[in-house]
Structure formats: C-alpha cells, structure tokens
PDB file of C-alpha atoms in Angstrom:
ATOM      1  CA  UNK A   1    -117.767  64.580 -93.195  1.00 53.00           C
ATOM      2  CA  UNK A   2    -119.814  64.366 -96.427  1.00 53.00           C
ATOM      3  CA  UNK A   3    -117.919  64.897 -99.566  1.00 44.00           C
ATOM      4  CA  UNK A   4    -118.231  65.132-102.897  1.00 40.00           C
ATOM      5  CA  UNK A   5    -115.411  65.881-105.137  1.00 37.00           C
ATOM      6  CA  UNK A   6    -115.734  67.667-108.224  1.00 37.00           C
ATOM      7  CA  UNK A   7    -113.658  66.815-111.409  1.00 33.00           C
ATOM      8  CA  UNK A   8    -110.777  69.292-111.501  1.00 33.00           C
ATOM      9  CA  UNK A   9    -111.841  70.893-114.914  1.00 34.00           C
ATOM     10  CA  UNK A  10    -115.038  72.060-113.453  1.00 36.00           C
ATOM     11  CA  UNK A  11    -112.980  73.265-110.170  1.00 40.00           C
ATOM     12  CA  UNK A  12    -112.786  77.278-111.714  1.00 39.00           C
ATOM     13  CA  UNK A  13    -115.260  79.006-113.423  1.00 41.00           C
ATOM     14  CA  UNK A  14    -113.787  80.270-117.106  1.00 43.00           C
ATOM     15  CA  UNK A  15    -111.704  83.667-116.016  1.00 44.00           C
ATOM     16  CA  UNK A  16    -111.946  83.870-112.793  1.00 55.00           C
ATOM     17  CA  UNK A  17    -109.404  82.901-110.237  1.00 91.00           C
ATOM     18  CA  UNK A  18    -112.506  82.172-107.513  1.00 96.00           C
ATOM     19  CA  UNK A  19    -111.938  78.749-107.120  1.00 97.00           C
ATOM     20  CA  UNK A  20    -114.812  77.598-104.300  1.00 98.00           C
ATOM     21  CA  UNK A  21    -116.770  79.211-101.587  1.00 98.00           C
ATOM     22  CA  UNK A  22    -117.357  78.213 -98.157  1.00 98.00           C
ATOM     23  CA  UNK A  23    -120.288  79.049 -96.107  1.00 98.00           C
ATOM     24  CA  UNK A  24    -121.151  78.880 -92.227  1.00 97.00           C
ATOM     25  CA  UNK A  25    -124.691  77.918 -91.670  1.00 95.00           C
ATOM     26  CA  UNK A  26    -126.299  79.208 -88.409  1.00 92.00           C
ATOM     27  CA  UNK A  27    -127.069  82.794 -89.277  1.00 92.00           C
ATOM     28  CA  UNK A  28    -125.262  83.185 -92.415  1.00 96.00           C
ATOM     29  CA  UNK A  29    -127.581  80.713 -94.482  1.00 96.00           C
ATOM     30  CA  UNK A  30    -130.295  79.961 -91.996  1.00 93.00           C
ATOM     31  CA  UNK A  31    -132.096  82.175 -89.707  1.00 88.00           C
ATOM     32  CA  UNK A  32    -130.866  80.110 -86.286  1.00 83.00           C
ATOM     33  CA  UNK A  33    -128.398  82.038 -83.991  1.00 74.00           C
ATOM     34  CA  UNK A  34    -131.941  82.679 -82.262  1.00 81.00           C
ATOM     35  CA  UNK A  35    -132.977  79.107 -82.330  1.00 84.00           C
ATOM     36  CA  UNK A  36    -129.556  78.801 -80.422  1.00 83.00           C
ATOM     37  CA  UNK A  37    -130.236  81.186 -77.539  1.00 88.00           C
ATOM     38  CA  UNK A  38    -133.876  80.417 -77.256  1.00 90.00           C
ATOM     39  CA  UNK A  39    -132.585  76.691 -77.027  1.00 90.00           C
ATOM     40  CA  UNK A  40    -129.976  77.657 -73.932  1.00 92.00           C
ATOM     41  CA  UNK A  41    -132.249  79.762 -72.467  1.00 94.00           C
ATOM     42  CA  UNK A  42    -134.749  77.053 -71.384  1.00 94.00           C
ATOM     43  CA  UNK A  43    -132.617  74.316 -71.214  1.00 94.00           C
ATOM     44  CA  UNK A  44    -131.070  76.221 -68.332  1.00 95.00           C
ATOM     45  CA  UNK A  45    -134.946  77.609 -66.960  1.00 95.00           C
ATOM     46  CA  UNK A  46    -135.431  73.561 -66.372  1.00 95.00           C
ATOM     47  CA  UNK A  47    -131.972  73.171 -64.299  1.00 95.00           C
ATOM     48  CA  UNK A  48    -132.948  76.364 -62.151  1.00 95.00           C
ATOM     49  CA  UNK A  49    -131.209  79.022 -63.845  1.00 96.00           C
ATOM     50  CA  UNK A  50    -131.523  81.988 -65.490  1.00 95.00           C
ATOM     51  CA  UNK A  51    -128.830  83.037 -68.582  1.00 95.00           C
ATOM     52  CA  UNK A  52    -127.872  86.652 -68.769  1.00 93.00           C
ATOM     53  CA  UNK A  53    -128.536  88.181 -72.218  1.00 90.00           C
ATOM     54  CA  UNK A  54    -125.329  89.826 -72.413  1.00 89.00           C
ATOM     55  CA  UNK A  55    -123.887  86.186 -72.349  1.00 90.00           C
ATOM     56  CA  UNK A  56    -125.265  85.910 -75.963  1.00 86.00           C
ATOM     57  CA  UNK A  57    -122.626  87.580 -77.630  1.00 79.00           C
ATOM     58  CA  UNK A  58    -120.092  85.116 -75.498  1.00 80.00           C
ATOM     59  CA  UNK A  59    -121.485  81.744 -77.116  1.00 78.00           C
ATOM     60  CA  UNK A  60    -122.663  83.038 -80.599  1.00 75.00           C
ATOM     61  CA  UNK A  61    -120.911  81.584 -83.342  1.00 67.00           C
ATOM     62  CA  UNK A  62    -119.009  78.808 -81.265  1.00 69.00           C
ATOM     63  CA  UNK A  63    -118.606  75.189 -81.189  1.00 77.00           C
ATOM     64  CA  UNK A  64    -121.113  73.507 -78.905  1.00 80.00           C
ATOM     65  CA  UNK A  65    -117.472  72.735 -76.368  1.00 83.00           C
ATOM     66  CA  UNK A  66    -117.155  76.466 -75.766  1.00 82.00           C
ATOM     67  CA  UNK A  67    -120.845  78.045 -75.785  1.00 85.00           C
ATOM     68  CA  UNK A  68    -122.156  74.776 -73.218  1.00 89.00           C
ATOM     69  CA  UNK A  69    -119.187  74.905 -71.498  1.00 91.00           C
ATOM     70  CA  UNK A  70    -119.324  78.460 -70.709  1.00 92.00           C
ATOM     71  CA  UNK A  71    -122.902  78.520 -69.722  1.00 94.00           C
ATOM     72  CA  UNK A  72    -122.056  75.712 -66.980  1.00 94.00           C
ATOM     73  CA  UNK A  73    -119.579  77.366 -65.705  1.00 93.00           C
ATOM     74  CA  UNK A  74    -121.452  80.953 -65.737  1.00 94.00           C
ATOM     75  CA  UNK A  75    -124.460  79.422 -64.226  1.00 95.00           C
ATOM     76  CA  UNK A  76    -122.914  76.388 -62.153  1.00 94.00           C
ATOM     77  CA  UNK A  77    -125.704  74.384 -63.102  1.00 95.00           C
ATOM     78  CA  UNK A  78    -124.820  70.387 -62.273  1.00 94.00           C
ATOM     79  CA  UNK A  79    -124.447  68.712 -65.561  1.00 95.00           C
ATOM     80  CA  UNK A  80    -121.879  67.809 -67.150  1.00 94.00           C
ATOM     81  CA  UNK A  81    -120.988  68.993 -70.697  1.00 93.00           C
ATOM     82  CA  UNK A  82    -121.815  65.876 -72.746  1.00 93.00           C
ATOM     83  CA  UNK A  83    -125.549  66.174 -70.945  1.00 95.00           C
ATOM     84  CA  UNK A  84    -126.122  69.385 -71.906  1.00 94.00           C
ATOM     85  CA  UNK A  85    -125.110  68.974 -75.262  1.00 91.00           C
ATOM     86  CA  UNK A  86    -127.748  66.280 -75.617  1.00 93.00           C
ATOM     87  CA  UNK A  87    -130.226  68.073 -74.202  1.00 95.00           C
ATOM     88  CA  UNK A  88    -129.589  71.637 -76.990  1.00 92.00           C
ATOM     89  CA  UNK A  89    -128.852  69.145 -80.061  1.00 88.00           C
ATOM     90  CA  UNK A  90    -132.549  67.966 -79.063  1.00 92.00           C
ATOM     91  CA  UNK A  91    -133.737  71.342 -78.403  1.00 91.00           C
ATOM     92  CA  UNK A  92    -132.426  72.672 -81.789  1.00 85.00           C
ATOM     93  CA  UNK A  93    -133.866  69.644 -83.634  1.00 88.00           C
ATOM     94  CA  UNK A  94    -137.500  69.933 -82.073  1.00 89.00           C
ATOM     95  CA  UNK A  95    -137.112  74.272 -83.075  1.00 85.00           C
ATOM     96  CA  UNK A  96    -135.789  73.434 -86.775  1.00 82.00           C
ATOM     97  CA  UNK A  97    -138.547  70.706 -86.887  1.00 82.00           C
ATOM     98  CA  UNK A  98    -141.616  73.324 -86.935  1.00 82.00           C
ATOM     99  CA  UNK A  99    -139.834  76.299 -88.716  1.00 79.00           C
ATOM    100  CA  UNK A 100    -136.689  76.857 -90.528  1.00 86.00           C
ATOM    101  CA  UNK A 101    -136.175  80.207 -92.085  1.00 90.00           C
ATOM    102  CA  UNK A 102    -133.740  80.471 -94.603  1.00 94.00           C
ATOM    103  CA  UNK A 103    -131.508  84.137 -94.520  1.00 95.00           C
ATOM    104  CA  UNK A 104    -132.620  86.601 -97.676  1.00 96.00           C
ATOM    105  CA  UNK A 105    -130.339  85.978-100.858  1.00 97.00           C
ATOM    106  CA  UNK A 106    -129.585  82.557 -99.113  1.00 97.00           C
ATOM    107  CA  UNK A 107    -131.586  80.355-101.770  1.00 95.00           C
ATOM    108  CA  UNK A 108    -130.845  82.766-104.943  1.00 97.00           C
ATOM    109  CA  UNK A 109    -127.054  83.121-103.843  1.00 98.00           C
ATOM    110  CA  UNK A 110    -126.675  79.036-103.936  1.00 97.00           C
ATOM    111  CA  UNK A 111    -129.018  78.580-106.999  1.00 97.00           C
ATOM    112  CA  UNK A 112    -126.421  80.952-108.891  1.00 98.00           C
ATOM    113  CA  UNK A 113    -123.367  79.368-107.264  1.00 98.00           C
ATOM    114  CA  UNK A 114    -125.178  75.218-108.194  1.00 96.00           C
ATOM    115  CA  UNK A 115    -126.074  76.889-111.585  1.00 96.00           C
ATOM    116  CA  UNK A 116    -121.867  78.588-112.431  1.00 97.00           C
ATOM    117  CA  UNK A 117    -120.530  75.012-110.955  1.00 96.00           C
ATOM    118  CA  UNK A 118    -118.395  76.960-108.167  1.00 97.00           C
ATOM    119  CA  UNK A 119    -117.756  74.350-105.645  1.00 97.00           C
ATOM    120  CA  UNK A 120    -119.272  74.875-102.580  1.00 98.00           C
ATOM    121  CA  UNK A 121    -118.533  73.530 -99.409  1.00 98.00           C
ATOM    122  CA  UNK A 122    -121.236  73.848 -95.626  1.00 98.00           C
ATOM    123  CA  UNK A 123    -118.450  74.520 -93.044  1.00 98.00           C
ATOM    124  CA  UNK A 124    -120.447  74.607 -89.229  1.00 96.00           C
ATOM    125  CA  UNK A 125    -119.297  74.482 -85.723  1.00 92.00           C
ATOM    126  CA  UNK A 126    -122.868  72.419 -85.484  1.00 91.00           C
ATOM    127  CA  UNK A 127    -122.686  68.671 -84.850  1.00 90.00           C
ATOM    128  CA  UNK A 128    -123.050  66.306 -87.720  1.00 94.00           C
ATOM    129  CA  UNK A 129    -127.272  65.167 -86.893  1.00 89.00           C
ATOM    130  CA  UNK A 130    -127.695  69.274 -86.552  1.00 89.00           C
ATOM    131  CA  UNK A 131    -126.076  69.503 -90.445  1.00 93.00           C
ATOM    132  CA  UNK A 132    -127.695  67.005 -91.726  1.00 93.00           C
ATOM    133  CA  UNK A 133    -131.581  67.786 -90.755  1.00 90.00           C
ATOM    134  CA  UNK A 134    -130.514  71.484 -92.008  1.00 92.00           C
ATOM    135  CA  UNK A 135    -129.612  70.322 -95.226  1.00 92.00           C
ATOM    136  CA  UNK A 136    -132.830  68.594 -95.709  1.00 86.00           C
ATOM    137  CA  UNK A 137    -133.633  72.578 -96.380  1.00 83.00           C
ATOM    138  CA  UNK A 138    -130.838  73.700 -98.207  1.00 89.00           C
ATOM    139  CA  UNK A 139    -130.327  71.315-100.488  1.00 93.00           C
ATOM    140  CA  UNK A 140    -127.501  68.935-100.343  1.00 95.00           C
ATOM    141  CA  UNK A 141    -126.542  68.974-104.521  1.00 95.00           C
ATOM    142  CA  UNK A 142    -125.995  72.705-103.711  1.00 96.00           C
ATOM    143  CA  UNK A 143    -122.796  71.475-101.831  1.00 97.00           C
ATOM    144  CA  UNK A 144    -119.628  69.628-102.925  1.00 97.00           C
ATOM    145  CA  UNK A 145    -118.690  68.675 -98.967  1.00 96.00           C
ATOM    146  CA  UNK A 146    -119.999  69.624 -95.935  1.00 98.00           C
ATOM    147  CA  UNK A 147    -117.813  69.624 -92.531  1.00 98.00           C
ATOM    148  CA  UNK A 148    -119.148  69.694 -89.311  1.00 96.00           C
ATOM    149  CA  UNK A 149    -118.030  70.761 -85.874  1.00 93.00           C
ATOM    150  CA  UNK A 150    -117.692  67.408 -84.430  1.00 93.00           C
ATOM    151  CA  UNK A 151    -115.864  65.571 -86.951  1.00 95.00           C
ATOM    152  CA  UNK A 152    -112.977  68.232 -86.377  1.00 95.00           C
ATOM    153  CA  UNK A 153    -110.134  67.948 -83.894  1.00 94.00           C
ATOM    154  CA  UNK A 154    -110.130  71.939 -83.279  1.00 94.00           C
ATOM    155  CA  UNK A 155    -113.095  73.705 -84.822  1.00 93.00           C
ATOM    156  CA  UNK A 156    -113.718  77.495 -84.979  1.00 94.00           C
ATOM    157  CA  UNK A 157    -112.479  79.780 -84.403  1.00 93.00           C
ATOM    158  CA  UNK A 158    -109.425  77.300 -85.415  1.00 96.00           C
ATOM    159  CA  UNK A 159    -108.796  77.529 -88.912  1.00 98.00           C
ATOM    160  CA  UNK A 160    -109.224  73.946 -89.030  1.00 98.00           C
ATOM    161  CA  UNK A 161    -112.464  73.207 -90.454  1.00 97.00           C
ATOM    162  CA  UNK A 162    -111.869  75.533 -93.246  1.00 98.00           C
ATOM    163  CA  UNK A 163    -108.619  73.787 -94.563  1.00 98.00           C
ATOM    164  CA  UNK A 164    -109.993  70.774 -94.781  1.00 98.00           C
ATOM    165  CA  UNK A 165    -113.247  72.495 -96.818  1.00 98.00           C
ATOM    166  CA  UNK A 166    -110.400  74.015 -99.272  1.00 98.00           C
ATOM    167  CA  UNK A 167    -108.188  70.832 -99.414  1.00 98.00           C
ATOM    168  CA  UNK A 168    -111.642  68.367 -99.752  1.00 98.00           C
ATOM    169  CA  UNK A 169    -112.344  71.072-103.047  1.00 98.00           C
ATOM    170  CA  UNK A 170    -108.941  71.113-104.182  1.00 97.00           C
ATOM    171  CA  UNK A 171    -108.865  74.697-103.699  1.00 97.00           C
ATOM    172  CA  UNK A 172    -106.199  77.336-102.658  1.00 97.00           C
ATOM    173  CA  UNK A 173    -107.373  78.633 -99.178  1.00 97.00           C
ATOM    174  CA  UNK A 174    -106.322  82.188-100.696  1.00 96.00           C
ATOM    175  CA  UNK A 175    -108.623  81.319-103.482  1.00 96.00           C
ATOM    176  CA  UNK A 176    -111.656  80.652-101.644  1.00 98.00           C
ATOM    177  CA  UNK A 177    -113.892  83.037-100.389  1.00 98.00           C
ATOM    178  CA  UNK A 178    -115.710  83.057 -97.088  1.00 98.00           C
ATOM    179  CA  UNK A 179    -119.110  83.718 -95.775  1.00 98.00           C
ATOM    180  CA  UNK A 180    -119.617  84.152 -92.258  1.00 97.00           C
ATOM    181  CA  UNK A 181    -122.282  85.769 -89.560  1.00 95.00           C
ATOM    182  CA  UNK A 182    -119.644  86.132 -86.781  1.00 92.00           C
ATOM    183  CA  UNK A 183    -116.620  86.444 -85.134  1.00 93.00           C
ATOM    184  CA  UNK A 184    -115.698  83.432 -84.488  1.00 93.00           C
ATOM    185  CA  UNK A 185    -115.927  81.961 -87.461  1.00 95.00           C
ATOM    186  CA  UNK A 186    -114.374  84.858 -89.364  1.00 97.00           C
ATOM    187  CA  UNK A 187    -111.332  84.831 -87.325  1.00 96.00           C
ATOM    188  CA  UNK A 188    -111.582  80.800 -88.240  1.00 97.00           C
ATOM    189  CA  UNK A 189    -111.468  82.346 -91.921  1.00 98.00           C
ATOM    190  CA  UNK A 190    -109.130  84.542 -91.968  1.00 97.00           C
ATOM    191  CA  UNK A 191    -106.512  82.391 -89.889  1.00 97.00           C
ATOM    192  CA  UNK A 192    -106.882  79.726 -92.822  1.00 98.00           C
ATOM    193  CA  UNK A 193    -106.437  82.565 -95.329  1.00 97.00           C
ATOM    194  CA  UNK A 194    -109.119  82.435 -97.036  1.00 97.00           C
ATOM    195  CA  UNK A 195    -111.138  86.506 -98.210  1.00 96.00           C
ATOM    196  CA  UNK A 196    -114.074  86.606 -96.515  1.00 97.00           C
ATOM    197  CA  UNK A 197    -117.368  87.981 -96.325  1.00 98.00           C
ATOM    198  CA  UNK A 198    -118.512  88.778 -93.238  1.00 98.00           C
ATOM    199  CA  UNK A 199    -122.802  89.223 -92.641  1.00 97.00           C
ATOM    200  CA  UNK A 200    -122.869  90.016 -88.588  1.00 95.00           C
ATOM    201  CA  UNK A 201    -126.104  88.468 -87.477  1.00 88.00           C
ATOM    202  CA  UNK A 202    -126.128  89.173 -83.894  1.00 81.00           C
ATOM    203  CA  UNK A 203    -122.528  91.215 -82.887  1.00 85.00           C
ATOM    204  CA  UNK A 204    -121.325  94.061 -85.098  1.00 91.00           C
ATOM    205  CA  UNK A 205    -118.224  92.686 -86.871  1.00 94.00           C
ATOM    206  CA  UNK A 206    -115.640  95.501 -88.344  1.00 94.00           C
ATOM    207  CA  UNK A 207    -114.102  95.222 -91.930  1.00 92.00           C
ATOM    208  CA  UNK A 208    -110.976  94.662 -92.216  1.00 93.00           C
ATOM    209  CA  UNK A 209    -107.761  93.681 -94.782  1.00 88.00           C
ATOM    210  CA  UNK A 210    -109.248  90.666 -96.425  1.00 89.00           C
ATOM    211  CA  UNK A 211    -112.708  91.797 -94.979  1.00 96.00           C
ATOM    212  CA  UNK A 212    -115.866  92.687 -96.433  1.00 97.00           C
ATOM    213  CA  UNK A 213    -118.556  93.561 -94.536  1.00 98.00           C
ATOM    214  CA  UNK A 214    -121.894  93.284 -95.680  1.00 97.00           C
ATOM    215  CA  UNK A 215    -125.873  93.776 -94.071  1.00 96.00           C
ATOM    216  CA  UNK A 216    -127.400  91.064 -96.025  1.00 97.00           C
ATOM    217  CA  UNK A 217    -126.265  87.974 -98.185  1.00 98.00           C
ATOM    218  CA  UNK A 218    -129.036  90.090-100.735  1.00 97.00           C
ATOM    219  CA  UNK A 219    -125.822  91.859-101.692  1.00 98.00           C
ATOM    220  CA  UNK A 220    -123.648  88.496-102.427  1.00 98.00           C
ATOM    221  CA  UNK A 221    -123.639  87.283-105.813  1.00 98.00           C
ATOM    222  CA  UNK A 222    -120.842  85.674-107.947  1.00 97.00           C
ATOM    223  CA  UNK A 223    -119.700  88.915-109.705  1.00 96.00           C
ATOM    224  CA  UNK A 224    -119.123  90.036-106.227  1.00 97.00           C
ATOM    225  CA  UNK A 225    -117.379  87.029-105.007  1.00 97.00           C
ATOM    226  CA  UNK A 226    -114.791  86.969-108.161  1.00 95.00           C
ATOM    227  CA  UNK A 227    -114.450  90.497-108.039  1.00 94.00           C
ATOM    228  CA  UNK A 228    -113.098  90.049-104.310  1.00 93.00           C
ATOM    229  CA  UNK A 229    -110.041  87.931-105.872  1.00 90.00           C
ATOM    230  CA  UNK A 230    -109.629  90.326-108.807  1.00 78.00           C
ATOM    231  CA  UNK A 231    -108.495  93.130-105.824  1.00 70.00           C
ATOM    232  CA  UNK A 232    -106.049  90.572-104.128  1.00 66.00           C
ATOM    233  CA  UNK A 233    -103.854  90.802-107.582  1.00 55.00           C
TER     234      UNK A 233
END
C-alpha cells in the first residue's frame, strides 16, 4: 500500500465536514471493466472454452479470487487459480499498454479535488502491478494513498479496503464519500459506512439510504460531494 499522509490541518476543507474521498478505479475512473472481460474472454478461448456473457455481471467489480475463481469453476478449465491470475494481470497490462481511456469528469473531478486539498485515496480490488501502471495515467500526486486488492486480507465487497483508506487519511468513514461503478464495491462502501456515489458501468445499481446514483462522474464535483454530508446532519 502506497501512502501519503497529509498534515491534519489540511485534512478538511474550510466549512465543510467532507473530510476525504475514495475512489474505485476500473470503471469509475478508467474506462476498463471491458478491458476485464475482453481479457477473460480469450484467456479462456486459449484453454478451450468459451465464457457466457451473462457471466459478466457475476465477475464485474470483484477481486481477481472471486471473478478467476468463478470462471474455473463455470468453465472447468484445468488451471489452477494462481495461473490464471498470471495469465489476466498480463492480459490487462498488454490492453492498458496500447490504450487507456480515462471515464468523462474523471481528470476535471481529481484536478478540482488536487486543487481544494481533499484527501484522496485509489481504493481497487486490482493487484498492486495493475495500480501502479494505471496510475502512471492518473496521476499519483492526485492521491494521498492508494490500496490495492492484494495487499488486503478480505477485499470487496468486504468493507476492508475502505477502512484502511479512511484510517490511512485520518478520516471518519461516515465522513468520507464514495465513488463506485458497481455492486460490489458499493456494498464494500456502504458496509464501512462511508455515503457513496454510485456510477453503474456495466449492471444497473439502485439508489438507496446513503446512495446516490449518478450516469456519469460529469455530474461529480466538490459542491456535490460536501453537499452529500450537509443532508446526513
């Protein structure tokens, strides 16, 4: 985990009680749940088998664990889980190698966050090498930690990776809001207690208390954000 600690007086923006805001990265900040499926789709073509596209919604948003271990078992293809998780983390690389999109409002939304000094934190169920050639991209002074999936004992939809984003800011969970592209990691959210902002990127995801949903991060921006913690009071 990559961390870097900001001095408590510049923890909370003047008058607001946002205190930091955690993002997911595969879909919600970068255009990639595709890369994902593209990735298992293949990797299975070369072991003889053919994924179901209704299995999509199944391994979307997951940690690498769940989503491989599914497919093996859906498929039984023989290989064993740490193989195949090789053989996507390679996959993804080569794919985020030639293109990388980013998800509209993605830059402007962490340009305003960088520029208001709310600490930000990259929380992914992605491995560590996936997070770190992504935030080649991104930008890493636009985050104060990042937290990957396998430097977690129990990642999404655990609430797990989340708490350790809020206690690595020195942040309230309550006072931290959210922003996530699926279930999973929403229900990670919300079990850490933490408002969130969900932007479905593949399933539909259904507001909810503590829940807005939104089409596009285009209509995130820090008035929006603070103004979610001025209706918990």
């Amino acid at each position: 985990m990559t961390t870097t600690v900001p001095a408590l007086g510049t923890r909370t923006a003047e008058g607001s009680a946002l205190q930091a805001v955690l993002l997911d990265m595969d879909g919600t900040l970068v255009d990639t749940e595709g890369f994902w499926w593209d990735v298992e789709v293949e990797v299975f073509a070369a072991l003889g088998h053919a994924l179901d596209d209704s299995w999509r919604h199944v391994v979307v948003g997951g940690p690498m664990t769940r989503s491989a271990g599914f497919l093996i078992e859906a498929t039984g293809a023989d290989i064993t889980l740490a193989e195949l998780s090789v053989l996507l983390n390679d996959g993804f690389e080569d794919r985020i190698g030639r293109a990388l999109p980013l998800m509209p409002g993605a830059a402007r939304l962490l340009a305003e966050l960088a520029a208001h000094r709310i600490p930000t934190a990259l929380v992914s169920a992605s491995h560590r090498r996936i997070i770190d050639r992504v935030l080649g991209l991104l930008g890493p002074q636009h985050f104060s930690l990042t937290v990957a999936g396998d430097e977690v004992e129990r990642t999404k939809p655990f609430p797990d990776p989340y708490l350790i984003a809020a206690a690595g800011l020195g942040a309230e969970p309550v006072r931290c809001a959210v922003i996530e592209d699926t279930a999973t990691g929403v229900a990670a959210a919300e079990a850490a207690g933490c408002q969130v902002v969900a932007v479905p990127s593949v399933a539909p995801i259904a507001p909810a208390a503590r829940r807005t949903v939104v089409r596009s991060l285009e209509e995130v921006d820090l008035p929006f954000l603070r103004g979610l913690m001025t209706e918990m009071r």
